[in-house]
Coordinates of C-alpha atoms in Angstrom, one line a residue:
M27 CA -145.5 74.0 162.5
T28 CA -147.6 77.0 162.0
L29 CA -149.2 75.7 158.8
T30 CA -149.8 72.3 160.4
R31 CA -151.5 74.0 163.3
Q32 CA -153.7 76.0 160.9
Y33 CA -154.5 72.9 158.9
L34 CA -155.7 71.0 162.0
S35 CA -157.6 74.1 163.2
T36 CA -159.5 74.2 159.9
Y37 CA -159.8 70.5 158.9
G38 CA -159.1 68.5 162.0
P39 CA -159.5 65.9 163.3
A40 CA -157.1 64.4 160.7
T41 CA -154.3 62.0 160.3
V42 CA -150.6 62.6 159.5
K43 CA -151.4 61.1 156.0
D44 CA -154.2 63.7 155.6
V45 CA -151.8 66.6 156.5
A46 CA -149.3 65.2 154.0
H47 CA -152.0 64.9 151.3
F48 CA -153.1 68.5 151.8
F49 CA -149.6 69.9 151.5
G50 CA -148.4 67.5 148.9
A51 CA -145.6 66.5 151.3
R52 CA -143.9 63.2 152.2
I53 CA -145.4 61.5 155.3
R54 CA -141.9 61.4 156.9
D55 CA -141.6 65.2 156.7
T56 CA -145.2 65.6 157.9
R57 CA -144.6 63.5 161.0
S58 CA -141.9 65.9 162.1
W59 CA -144.3 68.8 161.7
V60 CA -146.9 67.0 163.8
E61 CA -144.4 65.9 166.4
A62 CA -143.5 69.6 166.9
L63 CA -147.2 69.9 168.1
D64 CA -146.8 67.1 170.7
P65 CA -149.3 66.8 173.6
K66 CA -147.3 69.4 175.6
N67 CA -147.9 71.9 172.7
G68 CA -151.6 71.2 172.4
L69 CA -152.3 68.0 170.4
V70 CA -154.8 65.3 171.4
E71 CA -155.7 61.9 169.9
V72 CA -159.3 61.6 168.7
V73 CA -161.4 58.4 168.5
C74 CA -164.1 58.6 165.9
G75 CA -165.7 56.1 163.7
G76 CA -163.0 53.5 164.1
R77 CA -160.5 55.7 162.1
P78 CA -157.0 55.2 163.5
G79 CA -154.5 57.9 164.0
L80 CA -156.8 60.9 164.2
I81 CA -155.4 64.0 165.9
A82 CA -156.8 67.4 166.7
L83 CA -155.7 70.6 168.5
A84 CA -156.3 70.4 172.3
E85 CA -158.0 73.8 172.1
D86 CA -160.7 72.2 169.9
K87 CA -161.3 69.2 172.3
D88 CA -164.2 70.8 174.2
M89 CA -165.9 71.8 171.0
L90 CA -165.5 68.3 169.5
L91 CA -167.1 66.8 172.6
E92 CA -170.1 69.1 172.7
P93 CA -173.4 67.4 171.8
L94 CA -175.1 68.8 168.7
P95 CA -177.9 71.2 169.5
G96 CA -181.1 69.2 169.1
G97 CA -179.1 65.9 168.7
S98 CA -177.6 64.4 165.6
A99 CA -181.1 63.9 164.1
Q100 CA -181.2 67.7 163.7
W101 CA -178.3 67.9 161.3
P102 CA -179.5 69.7 158.2
L103 CA -179.0 68.4 154.7
R104 CA -176.7 70.8 152.8
F105 CA -175.5 71.4 149.2
L106 CA -171.7 71.7 148.9
P107 CA -170.3 73.4 145.8
M108 CA -167.8 71.9 143.3
W109 CA -164.3 71.7 144.7
E110 CA -165.4 72.1 148.3
A111 CA -162.2 72.4 150.3
M112 CA -163.5 70.2 153.1
L113 CA -163.8 67.3 150.6
M114 CA -160.3 67.9 149.2
A115 CA -158.5 68.3 152.4
H116 CA -158.3 64.7 153.6
S117 CA -156.5 61.7 152.0
D118 CA -159.0 59.2 153.4
K119 CA -162.4 59.7 151.7
S120 CA -164.1 56.7 153.3
W121 CA -165.6 58.7 156.1
T122 CA -167.8 60.7 153.6
V123 CA -168.4 58.0 150.9
P124 CA -168.1 54.6 152.5
I125 CA -168.5 52.6 149.3
E126 CA -165.3 52.9 147.3
A127 CA -166.9 52.4 143.9
E128 CA -169.1 55.5 144.5
R129 CA -166.1 57.8 145.2
K130 CA -165.5 58.2 141.5
A131 CA -168.9 60.0 141.3
V132 CA -167.5 62.7 143.7
W133 CA -163.7 62.8 143.0
R134 CA -163.6 62.7 139.3
K135 CA -160.8 62.7 136.7
S136 CA -158.6 65.8 136.3
A137 CA -159.1 66.8 139.9
V138 CA -162.8 67.7 139.5
V139 CA -164.7 67.4 142.7
A140 CA -168.5 67.2 142.1
A141 CA -171.0 69.4 143.9
T142 CA -172.5 67.2 146.6
V143 CA -175.5 66.7 148.9
V144 CA -174.3 66.0 152.4
H145 CA -176.4 64.7 155.3
R146 CA -175.0 63.9 158.7
G147 CA -171.5 64.0 157.4
R148 CA -172.0 61.6 154.6
I149 CA -172.4 62.4 150.9
V150 CA -175.7 61.0 149.8
A151 CA -175.8 62.4 146.2
T152 CA -174.2 64.7 143.7
W153 CA -176.0 67.7 142.2
S154 CA -175.8 70.0 139.3
Q155 CA -177.7 73.1 138.3
R156 CA -178.8 75.1 135.3
A157 CA -180.4 78.5 135.5
K158 CA -183.3 79.1 133.2
R159 CA -185.2 82.3 132.7
R160 CA -186.8 82.6 136.1
H161 CA -186.1 79.3 137.8
L162 CA -183.3 76.9 138.6
D163 CA -183.2 73.3 137.4
V164 CA -181.4 71.1 139.9
E165 CA -180.6 67.5 139.0
V166 CA -179.6 65.1 141.8
Q167 CA -177.7 61.9 141.2
P168 CA -178.3 59.6 144.3
L169 CA -175.6 57.5 145.9
S170 CA -176.3 54.5 148.1
G171 CA -176.9 56.6 151.2
W172 CA -179.8 58.4 149.5
R173 CA -183.2 58.0 151.1
G174 CA -185.6 59.8 148.9
R175 CA -188.4 60.3 151.4
H176 CA -186.0 61.4 154.0
H177 CA -183.7 63.6 151.9
L178 CA -186.0 65.1 149.2
G179 CA -187.5 67.8 151.4
G180 CA -184.0 69.1 152.4
V181 CA -182.9 69.0 148.8
K182 CA -185.8 71.1 147.7
Q183 CA -185.1 73.7 150.5
E184 CA -181.4 73.9 149.5
A185 CA -182.3 74.2 145.8
L186 CA -184.7 77.1 146.6
A187 CA -182.0 78.8 148.7
V188 CA -179.6 78.6 145.7
A189 CA -182.3 79.9 143.4
T190 CA -183.0 82.8 145.7
H191 CA -179.3 83.6 146.0
L192 CA -179.1 83.7 142.2
G193 CA -182.1 86.0 142.0
L194 CA -184.4 83.4 140.6
E195 CA -188.0 82.9 141.6
D196 CA -188.1 79.1 142.2
A197 CA -186.3 75.8 141.8
M198 CA -187.3 72.5 140.1
V199 CA -185.6 69.3 141.4
T200 CA -185.2 66.2 139.4
V201 CA -183.8 63.0 140.9
A202 CA -182.1 61.0 138.2

């Protein structure tokens, strides 16, 4: 019960199947863990994006209902690194990459999870980097959600932030 609560605190809302996926457990066993967190013990159902069976901790309800500061249009574009835990923690990947054929670009063979470009909760591209003498080369591989004119500025900002973190002077972005 404690681990299930911790999972939902970190990765919720999620489904029973997501919890089972994360722990490598059987769904039957996972259901009993979730049932131990019934509504009396702080569990709520969540309706989001038409995904059935989502649950969250009741203590997170107010935070989940809060409007985003500046509205959803203000969500920043972000680079996520390879093997980002948030991308590995759920069984259902459709909420981040709606087109099934594109999921192979993110969740690759041998449990490799690509570095991704995320905007408004959706993966719009993958990215890779190569440090050169004084600058960082970043290559972006767009997915169907990519809108070059809309996303390129944020990608350049993120690339420069990574370069600065690595002690490099600048970043060059190439869109494949």
